[in-house]
Amino acid sequence: MKRISLLLLLYITFGNSVLAQDKDAAQIKKIYDQALTQGKAYDWLNYLSNQIGGRLSGSVQAQQAVEYTKSQLDSLGLDRVWLQPVKVPKWVRGTPEFAYFETSPGLSTNVNICALGGSVATPLGGLKAGVVEVQGIEELEALGKEKIEGKIVFFNRPMDPTLISTFAAYSGCVDQRYSGAEEAAKYGAVGVIVRSMNLRIDNFPHTGSMGYGDTPVSKRIPAAAISTKGVELLSTTLKLNSETKFYFKQNCKQFNDVESFNVIGEIRGAEFPNEIMVIGGHLDSWDLGDGSHDDGAGCVQSMDVLRLLKTTGYKPKRTIRVVLFMNEENGLRGGNKYAEIAKGKNEKHVFALESDAGGFTPRGFSFDCSDENLKQVHSWKSLFEPYYIHLFEKGFSGADIRPLKDDGIVLAGLRPDSQRYFEHHHSENDTFEHVNKRELELGAASMASLVYLFDKYGVVTSAK
Ligand SMILES: [Zn+2]
């Protein structure tokens, strides 16, 4: 008798959870099927990339992207779609940059460069000076003013190819791009050229943001990225002839801030409308390519998450909000503004997910959350296995959602395969044809599945 009731109890407990797992597996299958057969992400990306193009903050294209994505969200029958005003910086590249190095008068080799975002222009006729090659800011400090004054500093620390996460390799180098000019100016350098953040040797220079810190305007020196092929040529030449000079010309310019917008749409939660879950990417991009991977992909995937939940008949308990953030690349104004307004209105954000690592095959997610929350995610592992989604680890979520961080929220980032990302990132090579339709759709489906699970079961809150 006792034995029978124990069996019954076991059956009820595990039977129910098996049933719930089956239901979840069926819902997730529906999401993936829908994404792979009726997905909208690829069409939206096609328009953003090929009809609009690069969407640098403050540009006409950025405004067109705001209008286009709003109109598409309007067409999805969400409960609310709106624009959130935000002032953004406006930096303009101007005419294409030009550069060469010269081993003796009249004997020169052209190399591809691009101004770093936020850089000042060179003098009208360009800038020519001797070159000091360094591996990083520490070496610059060791050389000191005597060796640096009047020179162009050439930062040439490559991304570490032994790191499997190319984002880790990027993090190990990006200080020379961001702070190189500020640091070199302290020692009297007249300009800075930086090795492009790219693991491959090719002809594309890669831009990205840089800052001058407290450097007075009159002391700011121009900074450019040089293609990895140009870097290798220059570095070899300098070893043969240390008197080699470098010439570059750029006429970029910083204007006053202009008004732009975050684009937002939401499905109101049926049970807990005051609990908000955000899914997003950034709508602005650099200007050299069309910003397909960075971060058109993240935007269209996030838009499709809401559509996937709707078309598979799922009624969210919580409010699911898509946010297309403006100005991640050179200011993060959109992410900061969104968090500022959310906090001002006392909105309760329980979860945020960002896709800003390219539109490649998804591998999983990284989480900025408590151990309990990560355990909760691990309990869903088997549901993701059929889709080869296996990476669930602690780590960075996304730049735009990070300002929402507090004790209770779960922040997450989609983690696609990163091996090819830095061949495209911030360069002319970030274009639509490099995004694979199925890979993009698998990312959207993975995101929608995670959102579904967190909405259905809620975010576990730790007893404090
Ligand atoms: Zn990005």
Tab-separated table of C-alpha atoms and ligand atoms in Angstrom, residues 282 294-295 328-329 356 421, ligand 1:
chain	number	residue	atom	x	y	z
A	282	HIS	CA	21.720	48.548	-31.695
A	294	ASP	CA	27.134	44.848	-36.366
A	295	ASP	CA	24.378	45.167	-35.492
A	328	GLU	CA	25.987	52.127	-29.221
A	329	GLU	CA	29.077	52.561	-31.382
A	356	ASP	CA	25.397	42.217	-30.697
A	421	TYR	CA	33.291	38.164	-36.877
B	1	ZN	ZN	27.806	46.291	-32.119
